[in-house]
Short mmCIF file of C-alpha atoms and ligand atoms in Angstrom, two decimals:
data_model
loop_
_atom_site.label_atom_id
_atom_site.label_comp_id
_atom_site.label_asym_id
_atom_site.label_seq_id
_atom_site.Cartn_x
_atom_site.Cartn_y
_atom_site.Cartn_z
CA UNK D 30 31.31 31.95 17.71
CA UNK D 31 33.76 29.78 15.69
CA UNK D 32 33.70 26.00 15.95
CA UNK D 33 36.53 23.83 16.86
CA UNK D 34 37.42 20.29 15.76
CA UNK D 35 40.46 18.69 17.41
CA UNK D 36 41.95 15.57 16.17
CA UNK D 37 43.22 14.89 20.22
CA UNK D 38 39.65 14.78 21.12
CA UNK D 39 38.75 11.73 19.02
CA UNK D 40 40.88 8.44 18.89
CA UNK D 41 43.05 8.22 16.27
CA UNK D 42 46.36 5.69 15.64
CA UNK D 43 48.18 8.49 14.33
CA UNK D 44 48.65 10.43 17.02
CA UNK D 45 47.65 13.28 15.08
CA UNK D 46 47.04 17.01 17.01
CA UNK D 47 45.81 18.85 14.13
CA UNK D 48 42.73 21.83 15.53
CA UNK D 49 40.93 23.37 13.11
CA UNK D 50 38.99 26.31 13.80
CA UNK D 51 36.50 28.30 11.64
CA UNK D 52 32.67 28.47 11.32
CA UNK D 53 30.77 25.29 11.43
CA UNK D 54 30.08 24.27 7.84
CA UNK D 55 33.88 24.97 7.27
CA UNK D 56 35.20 23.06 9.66
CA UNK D 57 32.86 20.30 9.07
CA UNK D 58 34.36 20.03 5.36
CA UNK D 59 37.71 20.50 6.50
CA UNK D 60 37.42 17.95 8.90
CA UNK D 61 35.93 15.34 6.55
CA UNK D 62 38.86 15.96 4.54
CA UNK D 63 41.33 16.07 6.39
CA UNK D 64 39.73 12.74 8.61
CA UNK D 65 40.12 11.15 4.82
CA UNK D 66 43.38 12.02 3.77
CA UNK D 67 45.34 11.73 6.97
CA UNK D 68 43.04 9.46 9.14
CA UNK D 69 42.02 6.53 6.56
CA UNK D 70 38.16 7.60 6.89
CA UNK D 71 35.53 7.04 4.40
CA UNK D 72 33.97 10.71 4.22
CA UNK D 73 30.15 9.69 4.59
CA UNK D 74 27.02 11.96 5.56
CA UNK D 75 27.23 9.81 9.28
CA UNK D 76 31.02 10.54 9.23
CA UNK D 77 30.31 14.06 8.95
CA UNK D 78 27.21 14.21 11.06
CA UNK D 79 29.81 12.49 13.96
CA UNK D 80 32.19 15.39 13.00
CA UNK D 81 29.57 17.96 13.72
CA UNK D 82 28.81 16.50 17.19
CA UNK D 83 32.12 16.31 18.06
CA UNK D 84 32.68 19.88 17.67
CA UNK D 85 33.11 22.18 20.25
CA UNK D 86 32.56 26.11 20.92
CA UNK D 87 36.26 28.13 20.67
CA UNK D 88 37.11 29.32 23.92
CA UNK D 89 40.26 31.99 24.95
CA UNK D 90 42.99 29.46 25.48
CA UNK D 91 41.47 26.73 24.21
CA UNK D 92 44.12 23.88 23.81
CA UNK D 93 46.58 24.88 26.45
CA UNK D 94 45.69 21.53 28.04
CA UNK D 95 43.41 18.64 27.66
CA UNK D 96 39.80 19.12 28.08
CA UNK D 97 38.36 17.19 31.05
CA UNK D 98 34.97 18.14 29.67
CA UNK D 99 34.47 15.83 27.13
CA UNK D 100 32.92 12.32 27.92
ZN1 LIG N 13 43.96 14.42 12.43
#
């Protein structure tokens, strides 16, 4: 099961869309990097630890609309 981190899922004054897909550890890193170079964030083990949680199982159609799911 591949891992998804989507930048609409976390507030961001960018208004940045970006989903990256892939297995954990990879998106993890891609995340961090991408949170750094785009999003002004200071990659940090907590940074990535809160990229990890925010991660989410890929589902068939996932990102056709707005999850409702997520607190
Ligand atoms: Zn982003």
């Amino acid at each position: 099961m591949r891992k998804v981190a989507d930048c609409r899922e976390m507030p961001n004054d960018v208004g940045c869309t970006l989903m990256i897909a892939g297995e954990e550890d990879e998106v993890v890193r891609a995340a961090a990097e991408h949170g750094v170079s785009v999003h002004g964030e200071v990659d940090s083990f907590e940074y990535r630890a809160s990229i990890r949680r925010s991660l989410k199982d890929e589902e068939p159609g996932y990102g056709a609309r707005p999850s409702e799911a997520y607190p």
